[in-house]
């Protein structure tokens, strides 16, 4: 069994009804660590550190999307020192970064420690989970939408171009050999209408669950059910490959949308 501060990429699928809420939150947090750091760790010129009891990824790019601190497991007495040490990791590199705090992080007062060190709260998302056997699949993909799983570099570029950020494109170009390898724990999807890439999503396998990320639709194509379809397809694929529980992080405004698919809120 991986130790709490190791990237838990390979763990058997867990069933929603067989674990406690605390264990499910731990699994979701572990999944996020794989999403945030696995490709960074697998790509030359990028690095991941876990020496302080927290996963710290540094892509070397000027983009806090790929420079992420997460999955903190600090003994309470050592937490202030561990926080300062982790922040020193980014001061040394000079990279912009984001620190994601989950309900499974320790100590409970971690957010206050981060604020005391000068970080600011930026956004809050809701952790949600679903038993994939009970996934509500009655919502059909909108007419004309073709959802394709990414297997080629050019389609991975379509995924990256969707975000209209040069550093995002650089990351996926550099990380492509790892991300497109047969054993990659991350699968990417692009939705096309009339050959135009209009939507994206990702599923990450880790911590015993399948995590959905990067669900995004171009503004001109929103409110058509495309985002729902882009969420469902990777969850269905995960179920087809033996995974039993899906997790994701939802913006507060999207909680009801995901709720209609059967997902339940766990925490923030």
PDB file of C-alpha atoms in Angstrom:
ATOM      1  CA  UNK A   1       0.000   0.000   0.000  1.00  0.00           C
ATOM      2  CA  UNK A   2       1.476   3.408  -0.907  1.00  0.00           C
ATOM      3  CA  UNK A   3       2.471   5.637   1.974  1.00  0.00           C
ATOM      4  CA  UNK A   4       0.300   8.767   2.464  1.00  0.00           C
ATOM      5  CA  UNK A   5       2.725  11.064   0.633  1.00  0.00           C
ATOM      6  CA  UNK A   6       3.411   8.819  -2.362  1.00  0.00           C
ATOM      7  CA  UNK A   7       1.655   9.169  -5.709  1.00  0.00           C
ATOM      8  CA  UNK A   8      -0.918   6.337  -5.470  1.00  0.00           C
ATOM      9  CA  UNK A   9      -1.213   5.571  -9.151  1.00  0.00           C
ATOM     10  CA  UNK A  10      -1.690   1.815  -8.975  1.00  0.00           C
ATOM     11  CA  UNK A  11      -4.393   0.808  -6.502  1.00  0.00           C
ATOM     12  CA  UNK A  12      -7.314  -1.574  -7.023  1.00  0.00           C
ATOM     13  CA  UNK A  13     -10.694   0.004  -7.788  1.00  0.00           C
ATOM     14  CA  UNK A  14     -12.818   0.713  -4.734  1.00  0.00           C
ATOM     15  CA  UNK A  15     -16.599   0.571  -4.523  1.00  0.00           C
ATOM     16  CA  UNK A  16     -18.486   3.559  -3.172  1.00  0.00           C
ATOM     17  CA  UNK A  17     -20.583   1.481  -0.787  1.00  0.00           C
ATOM     18  CA  UNK A  18     -17.615  -0.394   0.670  1.00  0.00           C
ATOM     19  CA  UNK A  19     -15.678   2.532   2.146  1.00  0.00           C
ATOM     20  CA  UNK A  20     -16.277   5.290   4.670  1.00  0.00           C
ATOM     21  CA  UNK A  21     -16.666   8.930   3.713  1.00  0.00           C
ATOM     22  CA  UNK A  22     -13.180   9.589   5.125  1.00  0.00           C
ATOM     23  CA  UNK A  23     -11.696   6.815   2.973  1.00  0.00           C
ATOM     24  CA  UNK A  24     -13.503   8.147  -0.084  1.00  0.00           C
ATOM     25  CA  UNK A  25     -12.154  11.654   0.523  1.00  0.00           C
ATOM     26  CA  UNK A  26      -8.682  10.145   0.860  1.00  0.00           C
ATOM     27  CA  UNK A  27      -9.150   8.342  -2.453  1.00  0.00           C
ATOM     28  CA  UNK A  28     -10.333  11.511  -4.197  1.00  0.00           C
ATOM     29  CA  UNK A  29      -7.349  13.420  -2.824  1.00  0.00           C
ATOM     30  CA  UNK A  30      -4.993  10.688  -3.971  1.00  0.00           C
ATOM     31  CA  UNK A  31      -6.551  10.809  -7.423  1.00  0.00           C
ATOM     32  CA  UNK A  32      -6.038  14.566  -7.621  1.00  0.00           C
ATOM     33  CA  UNK A  33      -2.350  14.097  -6.759  1.00  0.00           C
ATOM     34  CA  UNK A  34      -1.963  11.763  -9.744  1.00  0.00           C
ATOM     35  CA  UNK A  35      -3.792  14.248 -11.972  1.00  0.00           C
ATOM     36  CA  UNK A  36      -1.613  17.127 -10.797  1.00  0.00           C
ATOM     37  CA  UNK A  37       1.794  15.511 -10.599  1.00  0.00           C
ATOM     38  CA  UNK A  38       2.126  12.237 -12.495  1.00  0.00           C
ATOM     39  CA  UNK A  39       2.913  13.691 -15.930  1.00  0.00           C
ATOM     40  CA  UNK A  40       5.204  16.314 -14.383  1.00  0.00           C
ATOM     41  CA  UNK A  41       7.133  13.542 -12.635  1.00  0.00           C
ATOM     42  CA  UNK A  42       7.327  11.533 -15.861  1.00  0.00           C
ATOM     43  CA  UNK A  43       8.615  14.387 -18.063  1.00  0.00           C
ATOM     44  CA  UNK A  44      12.262  15.388 -18.497  1.00  0.00           C
ATOM     45  CA  UNK A  45      13.062  18.859 -17.190  1.00  0.00           C
ATOM     46  CA  UNK A  46      10.147  18.851 -14.731  1.00  0.00           C
ATOM     47  CA  UNK A  47      10.169  17.690 -11.126  1.00  0.00           C
ATOM     48  CA  UNK A  48       8.025  16.497  -8.247  1.00  0.00           C
ATOM     49  CA  UNK A  49       9.024  16.552  -4.583  1.00  0.00           C
ATOM     50  CA  UNK A  50       7.325  14.788  -1.684  1.00  0.00           C
ATOM     51  CA  UNK A  51      10.038  15.305   0.912  1.00  0.00           C
ATOM     52  CA  UNK A  52       8.016  17.638   3.150  1.00  0.00           C
ATOM     53  CA  UNK A  53       4.909  15.445   3.393  1.00  0.00           C
ATOM     54  CA  UNK A  54       3.108  17.217   0.578  1.00  0.00           C
ATOM     55  CA  UNK A  55       3.129  16.621  -3.192  1.00  0.00           C
ATOM     56  CA  UNK A  56       4.872  19.540  -4.917  1.00  0.00           C
ATOM     57  CA  UNK A  57       4.996  19.632  -8.719  1.00  0.00           C
ATOM     58  CA  UNK A  58       7.026  22.106 -10.769  1.00  0.00           C
ATOM     59  CA  UNK A  59       6.760  22.014 -14.547  1.00  0.00           C
ATOM     60  CA  UNK A  60       9.172  24.929 -14.981  1.00  0.00           C
ATOM     61  CA  UNK A  61       6.470  26.755 -16.934  1.00  0.00           C
ATOM     62  CA  UNK A  62       4.963  30.128 -16.083  1.00  0.00           C
ATOM     63  CA  UNK A  63       1.582  28.558 -15.330  1.00  0.00           C
ATOM     64  CA  UNK A  64       0.183  27.576 -11.947  1.00  0.00           C
ATOM     65  CA  UNK A  65      -1.985  24.917 -13.608  1.00  0.00           C
ATOM     66  CA  UNK A  66       1.041  22.616 -13.678  1.00  0.00           C
ATOM     67  CA  UNK A  67       2.860  23.844 -10.583  1.00  0.00           C
ATOM     68  CA  UNK A  68       0.677  22.470  -7.816  1.00  0.00           C
ATOM     69  CA  UNK A  69       0.978  21.707  -4.116  1.00  0.00           C
ATOM     70  CA  UNK A  70      -1.527  19.142  -2.881  1.00  0.00           C
ATOM     71  CA  UNK A  71      -2.130  16.137  -0.623  1.00  0.00           C
ATOM     72  CA  UNK A  72      -0.574  17.602   2.523  1.00  0.00           C
ATOM     73  CA  UNK A  73      -0.108  15.217   5.431  1.00  0.00           C
ATOM     74  CA  UNK A  74       1.541  17.306   8.147  1.00  0.00           C
ATOM     75  CA  UNK A  75       1.827  16.382  11.835  1.00  0.00           C
ATOM     76  CA  UNK A  76       0.122  19.273  13.616  1.00  0.00           C
ATOM     77  CA  UNK A  77       3.177  20.274  15.643  1.00  0.00           C
ATOM     78  CA  UNK A  78       5.354  20.397  12.528  1.00  0.00           C
ATOM     79  CA  UNK A  79       2.793  21.950  10.182  1.00  0.00           C
ATOM     80  CA  UNK A  80       4.018  25.582  10.262  1.00  0.00           C
ATOM     81  CA  UNK A  81       7.594  24.484   9.497  1.00  0.00           C
ATOM     82  CA  UNK A  82       6.432  22.074   6.770  1.00  0.00           C
ATOM     83  CA  UNK A  83       4.356  24.812   5.120  1.00  0.00           C
ATOM     84  CA  UNK A  84       7.306  27.204   5.064  1.00  0.00           C
ATOM     85  CA  UNK A  85       9.577  24.478   3.658  1.00  0.00           C
ATOM     86  CA  UNK A  86       7.074  23.687   0.898  1.00  0.00           C
ATOM     87  CA  UNK A  87       6.723  27.356   0.009  1.00  0.00           C
ATOM     88  CA  UNK A  88      10.504  27.554  -0.158  1.00  0.00           C
ATOM     89  CA  UNK A  89      10.406  24.923  -2.905  1.00  0.00           C
ATOM     90  CA  UNK A  90       8.538  27.391  -5.126  1.00  0.00           C
ATOM     91  CA  UNK A  91      10.541  30.414  -4.013  1.00  0.00           C
ATOM     92  CA  UNK A  92      13.660  28.575  -5.112  1.00  0.00           C
ATOM     93  CA  UNK A  93      12.243  27.728  -8.527  1.00  0.00           C
ATOM     94  CA  UNK A  94      10.498  31.069  -9.023  1.00  0.00           C
ATOM     95  CA  UNK A  95       7.482  29.306 -10.527  1.00  0.00           C
ATOM     96  CA  UNK A  96       3.943  30.558  -9.949  1.00  0.00           C
ATOM     97  CA  UNK A  97       1.932  27.878  -8.166  1.00  0.00           C
ATOM     98  CA  UNK A  98      -1.422  26.966  -6.657  1.00  0.00           C
ATOM     99  CA  UNK A  99      -1.997  25.035  -3.425  1.00  0.00           C
ATOM    100  CA  UNK A 100      -5.090  22.845  -3.417  1.00  0.00           C
ATOM    101  CA  UNK A 101      -6.481  21.989   0.024  1.00  0.00           C
ATOM    102  CA  UNK A 102      -8.812  19.011   0.357  1.00  0.00           C
ATOM    103  CA  UNK A 103     -10.985  17.743   3.229  1.00  0.00           C
ATOM    104  CA  UNK A 104      -8.492  14.874   3.645  1.00  0.00           C
ATOM    105  CA  UNK A 105      -5.491  17.160   4.250  1.00  0.00           C
ATOM    106  CA  UNK A 106      -3.941  17.470   7.676  1.00  0.00           C
ATOM    107  CA  UNK A 107      -3.889  19.348   9.919  1.00  0.00           C
ATOM    108  CA  UNK A 108      -7.450  20.677   9.841  1.00  0.00           C
ATOM    109  CA  UNK A 109      -6.136  24.223  10.232  1.00  0.00           C
ATOM    110  CA  UNK A 110      -3.978  24.058   7.096  1.00  0.00           C
ATOM    111  CA  UNK A 111      -5.900  26.816   5.253  1.00  0.00           C
ATOM    112  CA  UNK A 112      -5.235  29.265   8.092  1.00  0.00           C
ATOM    113  CA  UNK A 113      -1.526  28.412   8.054  1.00  0.00           C
ATOM    114  CA  UNK A 114      -1.364  29.096   4.310  1.00  0.00           C
ATOM    115  CA  UNK A 115      -3.177  32.398   4.653  1.00  0.00           C
ATOM    116  CA  UNK A 116      -0.797  33.393   7.456  1.00  0.00           C
ATOM    117  CA  UNK A 117       2.124  32.812   5.064  1.00  0.00           C
ATOM    118  CA  UNK A 118       0.674  35.249   2.543  1.00  0.00           C
ATOM    119  CA  UNK A 119      -1.298  32.977   0.216  1.00  0.00           C
ATOM    120  CA  UNK A 120      -4.804  34.054  -0.750  1.00  0.00           C
ATOM    121  CA  UNK A 121      -7.944  32.016  -1.200  1.00  0.00           C
ATOM    122  CA  UNK A 122      -8.843  31.938  -4.888  1.00  0.00           C
ATOM    123  CA  UNK A 123     -11.715  29.528  -5.434  1.00  0.00           C
ATOM    124  CA  UNK A 124     -13.709  26.716  -3.849  1.00  0.00           C
ATOM    125  CA  UNK A 125     -14.962  23.567  -5.552  1.00  0.00           C
ATOM    126  CA  UNK A 126     -17.184  20.737  -4.317  1.00  0.00           C
ATOM    127  CA  UNK A 127     -15.847  17.182  -4.188  1.00  0.00           C
ATOM    128  CA  UNK A 128     -18.420  14.751  -5.616  1.00  0.00           C
ATOM    129  CA  UNK A 129     -18.594  10.994  -6.128  1.00  0.00           C
ATOM    130  CA  UNK A 130     -20.746   8.456  -7.936  1.00  0.00           C
ATOM    131  CA  UNK A 131     -21.167   4.690  -7.992  1.00  0.00           C
ATOM    132  CA  UNK A 132     -20.442   3.981 -11.655  1.00  0.00           C
ATOM    133  CA  UNK A 133     -22.869   1.054 -11.665  1.00  0.00           C
ATOM    134  CA  UNK A 134     -25.655   3.528 -10.905  1.00  0.00           C
ATOM    135  CA  UNK A 135     -24.499   6.273 -13.245  1.00  0.00           C
ATOM    136  CA  UNK A 136     -27.510   7.942 -14.865  1.00  0.00           C
ATOM    137  CA  UNK A 137     -26.927   7.703 -18.602  1.00  0.00           C
ATOM    138  CA  UNK A 138     -30.259   8.784 -20.022  1.00  0.00           C
ATOM    139  CA  UNK A 139     -28.799  12.058 -21.284  1.00  0.00           C
ATOM    140  CA  UNK A 140     -27.733  11.565 -24.883  1.00  0.00           C
ATOM    141  CA  UNK A 141     -24.906  13.434 -26.574  1.00  0.00           C
ATOM    142  CA  UNK A 142     -26.127  16.462 -28.551  1.00  0.00           C
ATOM    143  CA  UNK A 143     -26.646  15.931 -32.254  1.00  0.00           C
ATOM    144  CA  UNK A 144     -23.451  16.401 -34.219  1.00  0.00           C
ATOM    145  CA  UNK A 145     -21.093  15.957 -31.250  1.00  0.00           C
ATOM    146  CA  UNK A 146     -18.319  13.428 -31.814  1.00  0.00           C
ATOM    147  CA  UNK A 147     -16.328  12.538 -28.687  1.00  0.00           C
ATOM    148  CA  UNK A 148     -12.907  11.055 -29.353  1.00  0.00           C
ATOM    149  CA  UNK A 149     -10.384   9.728 -26.887  1.00  0.00           C
ATOM    150  CA  UNK A 150      -6.942  11.160 -27.589  1.00  0.00           C
ATOM    151  CA  UNK A 151      -4.354   8.703 -28.909  1.00  0.00           C
ATOM    152  CA  UNK A 152      -2.303  10.961 -31.196  1.00  0.00           C
ATOM    153  CA  UNK A 153      -0.130  14.014 -30.622  1.00  0.00           C
ATOM    154  CA  UNK A 154      -2.251  16.172 -32.935  1.00  0.00           C
ATOM    155  CA  UNK A 155      -5.436  15.437 -30.984  1.00  0.00           C
ATOM    156  CA  UNK A 156      -3.578  16.181 -27.756  1.00  0.00           C
ATOM    157  CA  UNK A 157      -2.727  19.540 -29.346  1.00  0.00           C
ATOM    158  CA  UNK A 158      -6.451  20.026 -30.021  1.00  0.00           C
ATOM    159  CA  UNK A 159      -7.032  19.392 -26.320  1.00  0.00           C
ATOM    160  CA  UNK A 160      -4.341  21.903 -25.313  1.00  0.00           C
ATOM    161  CA  UNK A 161      -5.303  24.587 -27.868  1.00  0.00           C
ATOM    162  CA  UNK A 162      -8.764  24.655 -26.354  1.00  0.00           C
ATOM    163  CA  UNK A 163      -7.312  26.556 -23.380  1.00  0.00           C
ATOM    164  CA  UNK A 164      -5.702  29.278 -25.515  1.00  0.00           C
ATOM    165  CA  UNK A 165      -2.555  29.535 -23.376  1.00  0.00           C
ATOM    166  CA  UNK A 166       0.941  29.105 -24.774  1.00  0.00           C
ATOM    167  CA  UNK A 167       2.233  27.485 -21.562  1.00  0.00           C
ATOM    168  CA  UNK A 168      -0.603  24.969 -21.561  1.00  0.00           C
ATOM    169  CA  UNK A 169       0.308  24.004 -25.120  1.00  0.00           C
ATOM    170  CA  UNK A 170       3.992  23.749 -24.177  1.00  0.00           C
ATOM    171  CA  UNK A 171       3.171  21.478 -21.254  1.00  0.00           C
ATOM    172  CA  UNK A 172       1.170  19.004 -23.304  1.00  0.00           C
ATOM    173  CA  UNK A 173       3.741  18.986 -26.096  1.00  0.00           C
ATOM    174  CA  UNK A 174       6.544  18.190 -23.634  1.00  0.00           C
ATOM    175  CA  UNK A 175       4.518  15.684 -21.638  1.00  0.00           C
ATOM    176  CA  UNK A 176       2.994  13.967 -24.708  1.00  0.00           C
ATOM    177  CA  UNK A 177       5.325  10.904 -24.657  1.00  0.00           C
ATOM    178  CA  UNK A 178       4.248  10.096 -21.087  1.00  0.00           C
ATOM    179  CA  UNK A 179       0.585  11.039 -21.478  1.00  0.00           C
ATOM    180  CA  UNK A 180       0.101   9.023 -24.672  1.00  0.00           C
ATOM    181  CA  UNK A 181       1.996   5.966 -23.438  1.00  0.00           C
ATOM    182  CA  UNK A 182      -0.100   2.776 -23.096  1.00  0.00           C
ATOM    183  CA  UNK A 183       0.345   2.751 -19.316  1.00  0.00           C
ATOM    184  CA  UNK A 184      -0.574   6.398 -18.748  1.00  0.00           C
ATOM    185  CA  UNK A 185      -3.095   6.814 -15.897  1.00  0.00           C
ATOM    186  CA  UNK A 186      -4.577   9.840 -17.682  1.00  0.00           C
ATOM    187  CA  UNK A 187      -6.912   9.648 -20.664  1.00  0.00           C
ATOM    188  CA  UNK A 188      -7.950  12.738 -22.617  1.00  0.00           C
ATOM    189  CA  UNK A 189     -11.056  13.431 -24.678  1.00  0.00           C
ATOM    190  CA  UNK A 190     -11.935  16.048 -27.283  1.00  0.00           C
ATOM    191  CA  UNK A 191     -15.449  16.799 -28.500  1.00  0.00           C
ATOM    192  CA  UNK A 192     -15.815  17.846 -32.137  1.00  0.00           C
ATOM    193  CA  UNK A 193     -18.686  19.432 -34.042  1.00  0.00           C
ATOM    194  CA  UNK A 194     -18.204  19.624 -37.810  1.00  0.00           C
ATOM    195  CA  UNK A 195     -14.519  18.892 -37.286  1.00  0.00           C
ATOM    196  CA  UNK A 196     -14.029  21.772 -34.834  1.00  0.00           C
ATOM    197  CA  UNK A 197     -12.738  20.969 -31.353  1.00  0.00           C
ATOM    198  CA  UNK A 198     -15.365  22.496 -29.042  1.00  0.00           C
ATOM    199  CA  UNK A 199     -14.974  20.644 -25.730  1.00  0.00           C
ATOM    200  CA  UNK A 200     -12.541  18.663 -23.587  1.00  0.00           C
ATOM    201  CA  UNK A 201     -12.415  16.321 -20.617  1.00  0.00           C
ATOM    202  CA  UNK A 202      -9.954  14.034 -18.854  1.00  0.00           C
ATOM    203  CA  UNK A 203     -10.176  10.951 -16.675  1.00  0.00           C
ATOM    204  CA  UNK A 204      -7.360  10.092 -14.265  1.00  0.00           C
ATOM    205  CA  UNK A 205      -7.034   6.672 -12.642  1.00  0.00           C
ATOM    206  CA  UNK A 206      -5.483   6.668  -9.188  1.00  0.00           C
ATOM    207  CA  UNK A 207      -6.250   6.149  -5.531  1.00  0.00           C
ATOM    208  CA  UNK A 208      -8.708   3.405  -6.470  1.00  0.00           C
ATOM    209  CA  UNK A 209     -11.100   5.777  -8.264  1.00  0.00           C
ATOM    210  CA  UNK A 210     -11.619   7.418 -11.660  1.00  0.00           C
ATOM    211  CA  UNK A 211     -11.385  11.216 -11.469  1.00  0.00           C
ATOM    212  CA  UNK A 212     -12.889  13.604 -14.021  1.00  0.00           C
ATOM    213  CA  UNK A 213     -11.053  16.847 -14.814  1.00  0.00           C
ATOM    214  CA  UNK A 214     -10.795  19.551 -17.484  1.00  0.00           C
ATOM    215  CA  UNK A 215     -14.454  19.491 -18.516  1.00  0.00           C
ATOM    216  CA  UNK A 216     -14.679  22.601 -20.669  1.00  0.00           C
ATOM    217  CA  UNK A 217     -16.795  23.795 -23.590  1.00  0.00           C
ATOM    218  CA  UNK A 218     -16.192  26.771 -25.859  1.00  0.00           C
ATOM    219  CA  UNK A 219     -18.546  29.586 -24.888  1.00  0.00           C
ATOM    220  CA  UNK A 220     -20.412  29.610 -28.192  1.00  0.00           C
ATOM    221  CA  UNK A 221     -21.350  25.927 -27.717  1.00  0.00           C
ATOM    222  CA  UNK A 222     -22.480  25.978 -24.082  1.00  0.00           C
ATOM    223  CA  UNK A 223     -25.952  25.130 -22.735  1.00  0.00           C
ATOM    224  CA  UNK A 224     -26.389  22.310 -25.230  1.00  0.00           C
ATOM    225  CA  UNK A 225     -25.524  19.394 -22.939  1.00  0.00           C
ATOM    226  CA  UNK A 226     -22.028  19.067 -24.355  1.00  0.00           C
ATOM    227  CA  UNK A 227     -20.314  19.314 -20.964  1.00  0.00           C
ATOM    228  CA  UNK A 228     -22.587  16.604 -19.582  1.00  0.00           C
ATOM    229  CA  UNK A 229     -21.733  14.343 -22.503  1.00  0.00           C
ATOM    230  CA  UNK A 230     -18.015  15.035 -22.055  1.00  0.00           C
ATOM    231  CA  UNK A 231     -18.356  14.016 -18.400  1.00  0.00           C
ATOM    232  CA  UNK A 232     -20.354  10.868 -19.068  1.00  0.00           C
ATOM    233  CA  UNK A 233     -18.161   9.377 -21.793  1.00  0.00           C
ATOM    234  CA  UNK A 234     -14.959   8.986 -19.732  1.00  0.00           C
ATOM    235  CA  UNK A 235     -16.979   7.701 -16.755  1.00  0.00           C
ATOM    236  CA  UNK A 236     -18.591   5.087 -18.987  1.00  0.00           C
ATOM    237  CA  UNK A 237     -15.184   4.136 -20.368  1.00  0.00           C
ATOM    238  CA  UNK A 238     -13.840   3.830 -16.813  1.00  0.00           C
ATOM    239  CA  UNK A 239     -16.766   1.594 -15.873  1.00  0.00           C
ATOM    240  CA  UNK A 240     -16.115  -0.532 -18.932  1.00  0.00           C
ATOM    241  CA  UNK A 241     -12.547  -1.075 -17.735  1.00  0.00           C
ATOM    242  CA  UNK A 242     -13.571  -2.251 -14.278  1.00  0.00           C
ATOM    243  CA  UNK A 243     -13.555   0.979 -12.287  1.00  0.00           C
ATOM    244  CA  UNK A 244     -16.364   1.261  -9.765  1.00  0.00           C
ATOM    245  CA  UNK A 245     -16.306   4.823  -8.397  1.00  0.00           C
ATOM    246  CA  UNK A 246     -16.053   8.184 -10.139  1.00  0.00           C
ATOM    247  CA  UNK A 247     -15.047  11.463  -8.506  1.00  0.00           C
ATOM    248  CA  UNK A 248     -14.775  15.063  -9.640  1.00  0.00           C
ATOM    249  CA  UNK A 249     -14.488  18.640  -8.398  1.00  0.00           C
ATOM    250  CA  UNK A 250     -17.439  20.824  -9.339  1.00  0.00           C
ATOM    251  CA  UNK A 251     -17.838  24.568  -9.365  1.00  0.00           C
ATOM    252  CA  UNK A 252     -20.728  25.411  -7.003  1.00  0.00           C
ATOM    253  CA  UNK A 253     -22.921  26.409  -9.956  1.00  0.00           C
ATOM    254  CA  UNK A 254     -22.455  22.969 -11.538  1.00  0.00           C
ATOM    255  CA  UNK A 255     -23.294  20.828  -8.495  1.00  0.00           C
ATOM    256  CA  UNK A 256     -26.927  20.376  -9.532  1.00  0.00           C
ATOM    257  CA  UNK A 257     -25.912  19.435 -13.077  1.00  0.00           C
ATOM    258  CA  UNK A 258     -23.638  16.682 -11.824  1.00  0.00           C
ATOM    259  CA  UNK A 259     -26.248  15.687  -9.270  1.00  0.00           C
ATOM    260  CA  UNK A 260     -28.587  14.792 -12.114  1.00  0.00           C
ATOM    261  CA  UNK A 261     -25.989  12.260 -13.246  1.00  0.00           C
ATOM    262  CA  UNK A 262     -26.020  10.657  -9.807  1.00  0.00           C
ATOM    263  CA  UNK A 263     -23.011  12.328  -8.200  1.00  0.00           C
ATOM    264  CA  UNK A 264     -23.205  13.211  -4.510  1.00  0.00           C
ATOM    265  CA  UNK A 265     -21.356  16.010  -2.706  1.00  0.00           C
ATOM    266  CA  UNK A 266     -18.636  14.974  -0.229  1.00  0.00           C
ATOM    267  CA  UNK A 267     -16.965  18.208   0.879  1.00  0.00           C
ATOM    268  CA  UNK A 268     -15.094  21.275  -0.344  1.00  0.00           C
TER     269      UNK A 268
END
